mmCIF file of C-alpha atoms in Angstrom:
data_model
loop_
_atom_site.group_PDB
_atom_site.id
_atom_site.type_symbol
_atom_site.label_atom_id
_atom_site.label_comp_id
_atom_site.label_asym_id
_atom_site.label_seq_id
_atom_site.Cartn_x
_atom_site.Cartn_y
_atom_site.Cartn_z
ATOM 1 C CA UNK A 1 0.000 0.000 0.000
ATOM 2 C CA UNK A 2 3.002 2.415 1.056
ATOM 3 C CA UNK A 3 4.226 1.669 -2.321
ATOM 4 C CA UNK A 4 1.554 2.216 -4.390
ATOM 5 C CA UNK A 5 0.406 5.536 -2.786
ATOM 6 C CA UNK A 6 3.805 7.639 -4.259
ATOM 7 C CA UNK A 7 2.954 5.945 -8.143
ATOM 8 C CA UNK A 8 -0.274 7.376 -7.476
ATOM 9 C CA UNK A 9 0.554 10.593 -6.513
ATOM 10 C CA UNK A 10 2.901 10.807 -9.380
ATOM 11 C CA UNK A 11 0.516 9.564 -11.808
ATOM 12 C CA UNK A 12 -2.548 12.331 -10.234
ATOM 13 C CA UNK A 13 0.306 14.805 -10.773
ATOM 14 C CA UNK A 14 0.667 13.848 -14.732
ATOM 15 C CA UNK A 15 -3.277 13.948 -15.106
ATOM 16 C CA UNK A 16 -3.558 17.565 -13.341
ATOM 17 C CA UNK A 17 -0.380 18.751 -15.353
ATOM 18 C CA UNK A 18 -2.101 17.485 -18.557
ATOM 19 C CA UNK A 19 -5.202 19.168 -17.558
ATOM 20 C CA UNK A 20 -3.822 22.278 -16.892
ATOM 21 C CA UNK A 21 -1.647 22.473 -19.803
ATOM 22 C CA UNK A 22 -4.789 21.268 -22.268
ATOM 23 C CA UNK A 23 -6.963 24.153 -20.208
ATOM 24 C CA UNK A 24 -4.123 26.578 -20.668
ATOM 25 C CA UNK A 25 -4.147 26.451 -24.556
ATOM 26 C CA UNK A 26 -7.837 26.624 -24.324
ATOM 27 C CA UNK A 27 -8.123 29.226 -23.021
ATOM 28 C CA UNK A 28 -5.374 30.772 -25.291
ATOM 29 C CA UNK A 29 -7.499 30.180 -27.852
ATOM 30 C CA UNK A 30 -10.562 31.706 -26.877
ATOM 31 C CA UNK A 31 -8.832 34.728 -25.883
ATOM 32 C CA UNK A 32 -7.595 34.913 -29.185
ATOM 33 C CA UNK A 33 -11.042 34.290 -30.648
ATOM 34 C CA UNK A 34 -12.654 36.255 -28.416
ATOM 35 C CA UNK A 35 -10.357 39.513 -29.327
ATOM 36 C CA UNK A 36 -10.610 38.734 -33.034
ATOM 37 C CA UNK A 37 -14.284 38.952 -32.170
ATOM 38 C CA UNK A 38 -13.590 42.540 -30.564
ATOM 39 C CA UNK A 39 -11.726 44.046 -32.816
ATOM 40 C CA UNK A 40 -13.919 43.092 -35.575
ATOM 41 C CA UNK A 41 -17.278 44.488 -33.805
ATOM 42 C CA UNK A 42 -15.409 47.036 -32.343
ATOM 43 C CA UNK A 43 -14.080 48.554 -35.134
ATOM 44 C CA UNK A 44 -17.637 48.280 -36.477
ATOM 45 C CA UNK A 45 -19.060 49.614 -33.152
ATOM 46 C CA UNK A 46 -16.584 52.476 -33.444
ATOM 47 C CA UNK A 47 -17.528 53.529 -37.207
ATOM 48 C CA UNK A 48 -21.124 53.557 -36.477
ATOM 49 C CA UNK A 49 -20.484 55.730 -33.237
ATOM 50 C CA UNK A 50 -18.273 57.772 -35.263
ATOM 51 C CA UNK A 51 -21.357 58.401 -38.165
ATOM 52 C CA UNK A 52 -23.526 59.170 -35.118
ATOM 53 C CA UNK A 53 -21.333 61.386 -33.954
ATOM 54 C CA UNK A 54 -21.059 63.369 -37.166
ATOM 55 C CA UNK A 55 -24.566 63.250 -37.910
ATOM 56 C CA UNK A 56 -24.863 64.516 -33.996
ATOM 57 C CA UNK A 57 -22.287 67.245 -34.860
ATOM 58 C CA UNK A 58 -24.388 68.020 -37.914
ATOM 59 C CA UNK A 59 -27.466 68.101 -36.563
ATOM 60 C CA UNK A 60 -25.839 70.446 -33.613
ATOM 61 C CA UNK A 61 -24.690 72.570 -36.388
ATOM 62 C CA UNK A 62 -28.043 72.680 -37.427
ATOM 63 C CA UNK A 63 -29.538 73.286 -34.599
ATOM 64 C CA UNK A 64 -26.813 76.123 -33.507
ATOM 65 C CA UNK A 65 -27.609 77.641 -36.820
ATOM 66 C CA UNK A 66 -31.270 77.420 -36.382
ATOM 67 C CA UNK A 67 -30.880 78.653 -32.395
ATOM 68 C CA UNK A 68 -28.546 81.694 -33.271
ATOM 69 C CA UNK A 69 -31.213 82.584 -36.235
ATOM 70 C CA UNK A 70 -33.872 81.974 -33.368
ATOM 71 C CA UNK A 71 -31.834 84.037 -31.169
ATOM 72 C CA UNK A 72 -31.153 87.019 -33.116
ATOM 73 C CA UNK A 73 -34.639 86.940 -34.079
ATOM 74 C CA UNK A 74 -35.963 86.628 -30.629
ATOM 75 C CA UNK A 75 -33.542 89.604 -29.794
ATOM 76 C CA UNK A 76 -34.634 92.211 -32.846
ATOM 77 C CA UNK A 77 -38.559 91.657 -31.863
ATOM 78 C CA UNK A 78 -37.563 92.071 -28.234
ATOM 79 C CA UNK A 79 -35.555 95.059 -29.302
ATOM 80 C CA UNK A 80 -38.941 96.337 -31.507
ATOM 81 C CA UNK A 81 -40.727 95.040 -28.282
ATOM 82 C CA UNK A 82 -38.698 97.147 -25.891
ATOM 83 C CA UNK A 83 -38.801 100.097 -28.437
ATOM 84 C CA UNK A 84 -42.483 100.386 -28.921
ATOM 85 C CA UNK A 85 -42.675 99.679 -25.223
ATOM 86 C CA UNK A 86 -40.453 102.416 -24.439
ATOM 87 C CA UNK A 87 -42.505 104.431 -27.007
ATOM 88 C CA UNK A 88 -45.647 103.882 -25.339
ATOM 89 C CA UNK A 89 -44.701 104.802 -21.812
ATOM 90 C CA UNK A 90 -42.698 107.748 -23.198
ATOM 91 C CA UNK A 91 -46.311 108.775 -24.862
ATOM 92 C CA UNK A 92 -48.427 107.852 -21.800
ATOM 93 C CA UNK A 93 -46.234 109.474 -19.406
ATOM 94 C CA UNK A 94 -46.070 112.673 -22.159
ATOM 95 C CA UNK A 95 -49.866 112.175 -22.052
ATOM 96 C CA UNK A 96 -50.321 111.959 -18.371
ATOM 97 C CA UNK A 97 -47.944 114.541 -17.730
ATOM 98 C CA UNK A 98 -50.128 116.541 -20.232
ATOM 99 C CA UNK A 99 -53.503 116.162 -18.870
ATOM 100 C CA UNK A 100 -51.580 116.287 -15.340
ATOM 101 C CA UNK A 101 -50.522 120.097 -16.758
ATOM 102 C CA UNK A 102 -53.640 121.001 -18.464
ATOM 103 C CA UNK A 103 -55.987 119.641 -15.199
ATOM 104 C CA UNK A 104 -53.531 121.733 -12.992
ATOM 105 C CA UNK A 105 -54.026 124.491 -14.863
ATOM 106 C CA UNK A 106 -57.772 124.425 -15.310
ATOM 107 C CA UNK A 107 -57.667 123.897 -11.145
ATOM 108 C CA UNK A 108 -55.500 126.610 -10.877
ATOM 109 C CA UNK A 109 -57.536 128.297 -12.995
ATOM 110 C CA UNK A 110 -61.052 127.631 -11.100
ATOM 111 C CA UNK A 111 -59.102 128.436 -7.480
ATOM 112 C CA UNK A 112 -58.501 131.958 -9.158
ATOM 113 C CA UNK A 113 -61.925 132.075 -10.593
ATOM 114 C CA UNK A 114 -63.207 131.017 -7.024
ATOM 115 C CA UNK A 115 -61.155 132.440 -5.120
ATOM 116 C CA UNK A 116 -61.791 135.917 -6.920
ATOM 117 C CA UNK A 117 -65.630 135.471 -7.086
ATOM 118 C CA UNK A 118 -65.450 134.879 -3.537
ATOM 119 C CA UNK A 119 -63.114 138.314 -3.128
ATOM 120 C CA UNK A 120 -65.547 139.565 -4.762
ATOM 121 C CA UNK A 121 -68.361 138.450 -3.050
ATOM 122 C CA UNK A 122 -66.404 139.030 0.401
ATOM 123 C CA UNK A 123 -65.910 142.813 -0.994
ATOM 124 C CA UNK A 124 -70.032 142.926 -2.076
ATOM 125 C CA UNK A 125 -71.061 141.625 1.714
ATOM 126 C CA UNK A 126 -68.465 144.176 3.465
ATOM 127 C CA UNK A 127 -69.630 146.855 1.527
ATOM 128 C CA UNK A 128 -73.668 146.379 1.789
ATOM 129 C CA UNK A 129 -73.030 145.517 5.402
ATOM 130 C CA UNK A 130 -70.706 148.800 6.065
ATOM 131 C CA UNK A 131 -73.585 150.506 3.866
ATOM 132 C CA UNK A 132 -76.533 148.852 6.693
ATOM 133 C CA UNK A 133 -74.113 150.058 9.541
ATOM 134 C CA UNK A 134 -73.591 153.511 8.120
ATOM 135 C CA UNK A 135 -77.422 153.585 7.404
ATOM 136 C CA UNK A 136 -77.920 152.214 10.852
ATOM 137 C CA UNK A 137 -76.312 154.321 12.447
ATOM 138 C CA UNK A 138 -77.703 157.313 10.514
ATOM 139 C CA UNK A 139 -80.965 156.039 11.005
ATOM 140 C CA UNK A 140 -80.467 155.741 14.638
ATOM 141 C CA UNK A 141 -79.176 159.265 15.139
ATOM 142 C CA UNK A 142 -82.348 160.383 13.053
ATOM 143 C CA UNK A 143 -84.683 158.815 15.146
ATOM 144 C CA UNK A 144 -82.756 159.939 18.302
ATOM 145 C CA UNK A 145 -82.935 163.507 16.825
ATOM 146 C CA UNK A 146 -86.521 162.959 15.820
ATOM 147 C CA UNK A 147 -87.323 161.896 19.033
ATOM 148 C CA UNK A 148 -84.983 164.518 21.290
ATOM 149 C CA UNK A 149 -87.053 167.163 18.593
ATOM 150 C CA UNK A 150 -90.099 165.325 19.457
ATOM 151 C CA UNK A 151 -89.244 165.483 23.173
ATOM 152 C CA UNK A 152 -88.440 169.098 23.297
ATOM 153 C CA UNK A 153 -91.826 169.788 21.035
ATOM 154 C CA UNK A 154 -93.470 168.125 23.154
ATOM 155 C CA UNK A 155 -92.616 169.894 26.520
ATOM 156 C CA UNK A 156 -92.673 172.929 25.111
ATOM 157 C CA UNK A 157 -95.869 172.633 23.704
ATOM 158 C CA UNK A 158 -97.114 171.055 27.399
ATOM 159 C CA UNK A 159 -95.780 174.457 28.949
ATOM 160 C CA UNK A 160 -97.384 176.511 26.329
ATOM 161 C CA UNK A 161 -100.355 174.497 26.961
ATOM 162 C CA UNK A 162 -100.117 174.844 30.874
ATOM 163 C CA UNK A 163 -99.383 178.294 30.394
ATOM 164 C CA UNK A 164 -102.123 178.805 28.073
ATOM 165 C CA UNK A 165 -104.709 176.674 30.113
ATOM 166 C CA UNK A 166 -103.985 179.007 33.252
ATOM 167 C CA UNK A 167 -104.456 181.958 31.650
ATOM 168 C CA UNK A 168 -107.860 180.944 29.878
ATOM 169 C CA UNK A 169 -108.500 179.450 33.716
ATOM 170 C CA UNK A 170 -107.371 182.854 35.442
ATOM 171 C CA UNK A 171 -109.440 184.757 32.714
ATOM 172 C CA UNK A 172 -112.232 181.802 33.062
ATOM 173 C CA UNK A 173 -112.391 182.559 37.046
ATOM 174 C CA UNK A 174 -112.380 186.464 36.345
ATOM 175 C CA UNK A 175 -115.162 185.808 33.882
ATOM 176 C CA UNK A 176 -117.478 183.338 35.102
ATOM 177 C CA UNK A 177 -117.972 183.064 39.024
ATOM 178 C CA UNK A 178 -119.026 179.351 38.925
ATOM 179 C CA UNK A 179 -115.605 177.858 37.026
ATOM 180 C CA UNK A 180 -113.545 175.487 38.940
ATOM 181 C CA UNK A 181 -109.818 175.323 37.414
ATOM 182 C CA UNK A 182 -108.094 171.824 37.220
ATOM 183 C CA UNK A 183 -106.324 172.367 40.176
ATOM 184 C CA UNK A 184 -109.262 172.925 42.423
ATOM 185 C CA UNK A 185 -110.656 170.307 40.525
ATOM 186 C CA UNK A 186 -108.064 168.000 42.342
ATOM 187 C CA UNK A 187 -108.427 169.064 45.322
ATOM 188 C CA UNK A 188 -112.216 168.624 45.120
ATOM 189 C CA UNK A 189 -111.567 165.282 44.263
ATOM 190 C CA UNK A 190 -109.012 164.444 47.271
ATOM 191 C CA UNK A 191 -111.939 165.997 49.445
ATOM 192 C CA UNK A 192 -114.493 163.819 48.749
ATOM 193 C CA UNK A 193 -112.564 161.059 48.710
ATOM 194 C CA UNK A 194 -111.423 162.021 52.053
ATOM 195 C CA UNK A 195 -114.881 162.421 53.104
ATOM 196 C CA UNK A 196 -116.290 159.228 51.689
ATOM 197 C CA UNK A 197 -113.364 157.664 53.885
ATOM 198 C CA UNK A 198 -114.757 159.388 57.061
ATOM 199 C CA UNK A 199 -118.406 157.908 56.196
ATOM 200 C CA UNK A 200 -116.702 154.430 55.761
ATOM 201 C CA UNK A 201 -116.920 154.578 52.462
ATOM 202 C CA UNK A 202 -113.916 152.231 51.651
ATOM 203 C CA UNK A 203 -113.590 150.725 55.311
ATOM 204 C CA UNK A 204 -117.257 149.250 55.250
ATOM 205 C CA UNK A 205 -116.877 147.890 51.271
ATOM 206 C CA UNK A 206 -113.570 146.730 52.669
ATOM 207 C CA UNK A 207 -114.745 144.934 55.864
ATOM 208 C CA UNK A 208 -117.265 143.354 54.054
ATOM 209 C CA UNK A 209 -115.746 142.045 51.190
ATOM 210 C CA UNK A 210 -112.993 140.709 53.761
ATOM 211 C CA UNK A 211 -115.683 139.190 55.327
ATOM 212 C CA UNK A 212 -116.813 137.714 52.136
ATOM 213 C CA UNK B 1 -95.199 152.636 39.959
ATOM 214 C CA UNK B 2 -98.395 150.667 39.105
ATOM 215 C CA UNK B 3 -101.479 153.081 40.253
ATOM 216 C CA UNK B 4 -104.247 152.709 37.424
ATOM 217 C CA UNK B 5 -106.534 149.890 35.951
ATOM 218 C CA UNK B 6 -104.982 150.633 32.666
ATOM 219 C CA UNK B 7 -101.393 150.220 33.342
ATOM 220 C CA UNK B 8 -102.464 146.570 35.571
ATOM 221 C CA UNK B 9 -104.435 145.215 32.467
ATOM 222 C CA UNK B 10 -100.933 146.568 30.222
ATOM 223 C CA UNK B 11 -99.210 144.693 33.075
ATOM 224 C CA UNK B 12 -101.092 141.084 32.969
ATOM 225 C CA UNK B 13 -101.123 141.300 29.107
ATOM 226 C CA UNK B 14 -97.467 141.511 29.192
ATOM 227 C CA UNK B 15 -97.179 138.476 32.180
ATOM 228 C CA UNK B 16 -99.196 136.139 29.588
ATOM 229 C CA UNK B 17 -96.634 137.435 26.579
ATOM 230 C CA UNK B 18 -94.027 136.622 28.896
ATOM 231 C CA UNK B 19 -95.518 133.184 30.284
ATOM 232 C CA UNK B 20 -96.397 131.880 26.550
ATOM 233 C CA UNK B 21 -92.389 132.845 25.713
ATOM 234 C CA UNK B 22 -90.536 131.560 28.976
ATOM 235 C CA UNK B 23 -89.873 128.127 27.989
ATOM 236 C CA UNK B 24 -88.491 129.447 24.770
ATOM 237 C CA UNK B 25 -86.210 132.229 25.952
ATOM 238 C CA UNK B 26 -83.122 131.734 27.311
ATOM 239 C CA UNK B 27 -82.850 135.082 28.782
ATOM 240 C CA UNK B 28 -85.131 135.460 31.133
ATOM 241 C CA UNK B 29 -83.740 139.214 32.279
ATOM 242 C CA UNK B 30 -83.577 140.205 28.354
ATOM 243 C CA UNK B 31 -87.542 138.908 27.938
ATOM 244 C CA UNK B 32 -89.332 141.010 31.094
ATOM 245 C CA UNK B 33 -87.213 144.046 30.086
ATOM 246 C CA UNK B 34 -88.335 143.656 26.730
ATOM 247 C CA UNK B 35 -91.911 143.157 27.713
ATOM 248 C CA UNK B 36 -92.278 145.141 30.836
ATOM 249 C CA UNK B 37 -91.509 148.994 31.752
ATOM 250 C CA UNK B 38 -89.775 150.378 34.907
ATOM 251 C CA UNK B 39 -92.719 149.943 36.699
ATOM 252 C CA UNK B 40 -94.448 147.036 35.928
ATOM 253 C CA UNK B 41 -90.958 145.346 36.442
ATOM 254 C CA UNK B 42 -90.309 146.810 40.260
ATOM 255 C CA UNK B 43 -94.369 145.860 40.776
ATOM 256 C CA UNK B 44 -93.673 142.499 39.585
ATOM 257 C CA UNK B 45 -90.314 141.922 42.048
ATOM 258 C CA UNK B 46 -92.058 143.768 45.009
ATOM 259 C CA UNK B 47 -95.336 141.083 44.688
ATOM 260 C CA UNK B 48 -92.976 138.219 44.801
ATOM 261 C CA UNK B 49 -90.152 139.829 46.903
ATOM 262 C CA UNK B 50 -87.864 139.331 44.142
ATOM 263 C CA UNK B 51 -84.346 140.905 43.854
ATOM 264 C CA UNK B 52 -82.023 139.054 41.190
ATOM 265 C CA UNK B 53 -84.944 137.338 38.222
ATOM 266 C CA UNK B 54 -82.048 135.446 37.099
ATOM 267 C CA UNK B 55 -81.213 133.455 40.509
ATOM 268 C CA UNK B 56 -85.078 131.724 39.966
ATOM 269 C CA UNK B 57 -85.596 128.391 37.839
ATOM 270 C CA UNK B 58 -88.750 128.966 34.950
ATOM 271 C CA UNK B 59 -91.012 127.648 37.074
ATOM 272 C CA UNK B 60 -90.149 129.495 40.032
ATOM 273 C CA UNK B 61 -91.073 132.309 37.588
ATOM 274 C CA UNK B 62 -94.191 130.740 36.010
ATOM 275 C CA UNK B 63 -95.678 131.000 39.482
ATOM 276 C CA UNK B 64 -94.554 134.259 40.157
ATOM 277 C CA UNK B 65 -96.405 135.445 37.111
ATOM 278 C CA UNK B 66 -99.617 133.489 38.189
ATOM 279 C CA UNK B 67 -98.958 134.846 41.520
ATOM 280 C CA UNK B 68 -99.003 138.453 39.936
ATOM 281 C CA UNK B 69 -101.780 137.646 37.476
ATOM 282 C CA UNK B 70 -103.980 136.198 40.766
ATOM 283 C CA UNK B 71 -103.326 139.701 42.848
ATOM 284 C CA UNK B 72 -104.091 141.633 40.091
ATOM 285 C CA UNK B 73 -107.095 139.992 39.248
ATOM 286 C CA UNK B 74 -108.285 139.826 43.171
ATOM 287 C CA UNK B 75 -106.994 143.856 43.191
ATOM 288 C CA UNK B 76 -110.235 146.285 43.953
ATOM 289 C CA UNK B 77 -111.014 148.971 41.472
ATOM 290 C CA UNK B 78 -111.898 152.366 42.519
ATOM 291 C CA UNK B 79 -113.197 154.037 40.158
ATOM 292 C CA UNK B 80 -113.358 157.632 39.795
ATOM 293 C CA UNK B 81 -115.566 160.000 37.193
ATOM 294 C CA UNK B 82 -113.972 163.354 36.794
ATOM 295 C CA UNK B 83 -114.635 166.354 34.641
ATOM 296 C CA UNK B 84 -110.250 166.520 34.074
ATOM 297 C CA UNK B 85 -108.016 165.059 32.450
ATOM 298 C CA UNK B 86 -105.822 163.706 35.822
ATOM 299 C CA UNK B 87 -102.513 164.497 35.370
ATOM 300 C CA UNK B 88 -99.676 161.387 36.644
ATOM 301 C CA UNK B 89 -99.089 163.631 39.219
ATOM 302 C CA UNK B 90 -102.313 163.560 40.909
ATOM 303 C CA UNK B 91 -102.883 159.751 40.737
ATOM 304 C CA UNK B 92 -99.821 159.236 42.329
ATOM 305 C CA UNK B 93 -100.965 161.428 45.254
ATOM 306 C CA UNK B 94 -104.552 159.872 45.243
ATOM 307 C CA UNK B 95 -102.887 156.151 44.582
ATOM 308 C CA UNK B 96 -100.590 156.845 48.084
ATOM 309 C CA UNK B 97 -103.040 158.539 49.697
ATOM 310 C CA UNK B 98 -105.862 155.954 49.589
ATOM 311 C CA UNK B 99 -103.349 152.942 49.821
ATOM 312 C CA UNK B 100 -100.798 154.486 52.457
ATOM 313 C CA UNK B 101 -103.550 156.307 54.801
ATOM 314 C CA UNK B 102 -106.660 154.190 54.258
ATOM 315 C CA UNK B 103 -104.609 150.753 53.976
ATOM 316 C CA UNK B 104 -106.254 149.978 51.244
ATOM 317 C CA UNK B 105 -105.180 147.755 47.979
ATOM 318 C CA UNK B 106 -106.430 148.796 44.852
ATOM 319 C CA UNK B 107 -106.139 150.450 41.160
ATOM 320 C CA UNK B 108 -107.454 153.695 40.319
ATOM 321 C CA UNK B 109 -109.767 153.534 37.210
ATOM 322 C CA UNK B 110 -110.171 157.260 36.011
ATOM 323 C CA UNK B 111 -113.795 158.078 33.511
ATOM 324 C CA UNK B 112 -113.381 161.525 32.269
ATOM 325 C CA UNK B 113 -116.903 163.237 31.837
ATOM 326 C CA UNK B 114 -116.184 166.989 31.233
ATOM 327 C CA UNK B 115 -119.505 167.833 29.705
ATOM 328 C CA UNK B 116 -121.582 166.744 32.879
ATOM 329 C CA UNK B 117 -119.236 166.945 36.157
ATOM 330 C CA UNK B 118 -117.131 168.809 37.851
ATOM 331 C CA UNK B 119 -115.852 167.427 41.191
ATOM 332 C CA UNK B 120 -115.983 163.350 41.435
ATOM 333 C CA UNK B 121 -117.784 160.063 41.596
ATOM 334 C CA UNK B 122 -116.734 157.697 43.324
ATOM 335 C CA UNK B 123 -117.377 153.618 42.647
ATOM 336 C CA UNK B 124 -115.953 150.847 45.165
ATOM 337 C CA UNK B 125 -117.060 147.167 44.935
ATOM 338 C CA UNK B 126 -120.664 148.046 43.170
ATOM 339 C CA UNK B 127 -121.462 150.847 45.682
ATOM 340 C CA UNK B 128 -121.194 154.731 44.060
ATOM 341 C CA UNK B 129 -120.270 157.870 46.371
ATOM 342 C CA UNK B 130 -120.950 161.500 44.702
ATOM 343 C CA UNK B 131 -120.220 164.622 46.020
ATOM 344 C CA UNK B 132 -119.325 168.414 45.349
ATOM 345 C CA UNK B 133 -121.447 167.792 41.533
ATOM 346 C CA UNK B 134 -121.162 171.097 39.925
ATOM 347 C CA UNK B 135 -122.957 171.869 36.849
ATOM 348 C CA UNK B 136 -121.347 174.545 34.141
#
């Protein structure tokens, strides 16, 4: 048994060599197949990228062409845009400021109007009412005159009158025996009132209507 | 001063101008000096012992004016027919005399007959006293 075991070994160690050696050219093989294989699809890979890439490049041409003709367009009617815009607001704000001018001057114009119809008015009222004072005032010194004329008319008429009424009553009395002048009149008067007191005159009508 | 019939119905017709306008007058003072004369005025305060109009409320006023309007009214009337024209003068004298030395209230109420009297007649409370009747 010892001496078959080493043979054995020996003889496993042919096989494996064998095997590797037969797996070793294999696999040369393949790997030469294989990058045949590679090279061939490759290159074909390569010259199919390399038409898309120049139709890419093309088509980017295009498209740059078409962008920048997009592009400048896009800028000269934003440029017209900008300029009409500008145009616009330049008249609207001319307009505004305009009617912002012509409505400040037609206000500045009414204030003046106003303000000198009201002047005027202010000037109408002072006047009429210093015309009432100054009439006022004249009228009331008139009347006060009137009256002070009326006043001394008046008592100097009621002295003439006194004066004239005692003469005619002096000239009365000389005349006719039986005339009583006004102031015997009063006393008369006083009299019998004094002597309808002393007959309880006013003290009975008194008494009675207290006791009433 | 207040002596006559006349100048008491002047005064009571100017109390009820005065009462109607009261509540609508905010001067008080400015309304009885417009209504009322010197007289009537200092009658009104002496009847109701008044001596500033503007320390009394409206109604403290509306009752002196009924107050004044009642005494009036409740006033005797003598009434005297005379053949003058009396002067102020003398119905101040008669007023005083008959109120001061008789004690007696009243108004003087003058009639002034000069075609049929000359001396006086004198009326009180219905009853008539005549004397001194002189004939021209």
């Amino acid at each position: 048994m010892t001496q078959t075991l080493p043979v054995l070994l020996i003889f496993l160690n042919i096989v494996i060599s064998v095997f590797l050696v037969v797996l070793f050219i294999n696999l040369k093989r393949y790997e030469k197949h294989v990058s045949s294989f590679y090279n061939k699809e490759g290159k074909k890979t390569i010259e199919e990228a390399k038409k898309q890439a120049e139709k890419i490049v093309q088509n980017t041409q295009i498209f740059t062409d078409d962008l920048k003709s997009e592009i400048q367009q896009t800028i000269k009617q934003s440029v017209q845009q900008i300029k009409t815009s500008v145009d616009d607001f330049y008249k609207t704000v001319t307009d505004e400021q305009n009617n912002k001018l012509k409505e400040a001057l037609v206000e500045i114009s009414d204030y003046y109007k106003q303000s000198s119809i009201a002047l005027q008015d202010e000037i109408k009222k002072t006047t009429i009412a210093k015309q009432k004072e100054t009439e006022d005032i004249i009228n009331t010194k008139m009347q006060q005159t009137i009256a002070e004329i009326e006043s001394y008319k008046k008592d100097k008429l009621s002295n003439f009158d006194k004066q004239v009424q005692k003469f005619m009553e002096k000239e009365l009395k000389s005349a006719l025996p039986g005339y009583v002048d006004i102031e015997d009149q009063e006393k008369m008067v006083l009299e019998i009132v004094e002597k309808a007191q002393k007959q309880g005159f006013f003290t009975v009508w008194s008494q009675q209507n207290n006791k009433q | 001063m207040i002596t006559t019939k006349q100048q008491a119905v002047n005064l009571s017709e100017s109390l009820q101008k005065i009462q109607d306008k009261i509540y609508k007058n905010k001067r008080v003072t400015a309304l009885f000096e417009s209504e009322l004369d010197e007289d009537s005025y200092n009658f009104f305060k002496e009847i109701n012992n008044i001596k500033n109009i503007e320390d009394l409320t409206k109604k403290d006023i509306t009752q002196a004016i009924q107050k004044t309007l009642e005494q009036i009214k409740n006033t005797p009337v003598i009434t005297l027919e005379v053949s003058f024209e009396p002067s102020v003068e003398f119905t101040n004298v008669l007023f005083e005399k008959i109120k001061v030395d008789y004690k007696i209230n009243h108004f003087l109420d003058f009639i002034v007959n000069k075609d049929e009297f000359s001396g006086a007649k004198i009326e009180y409370k219905g009853k008539i006293f005549e004397d001194q009747l002189v004939k021209f």
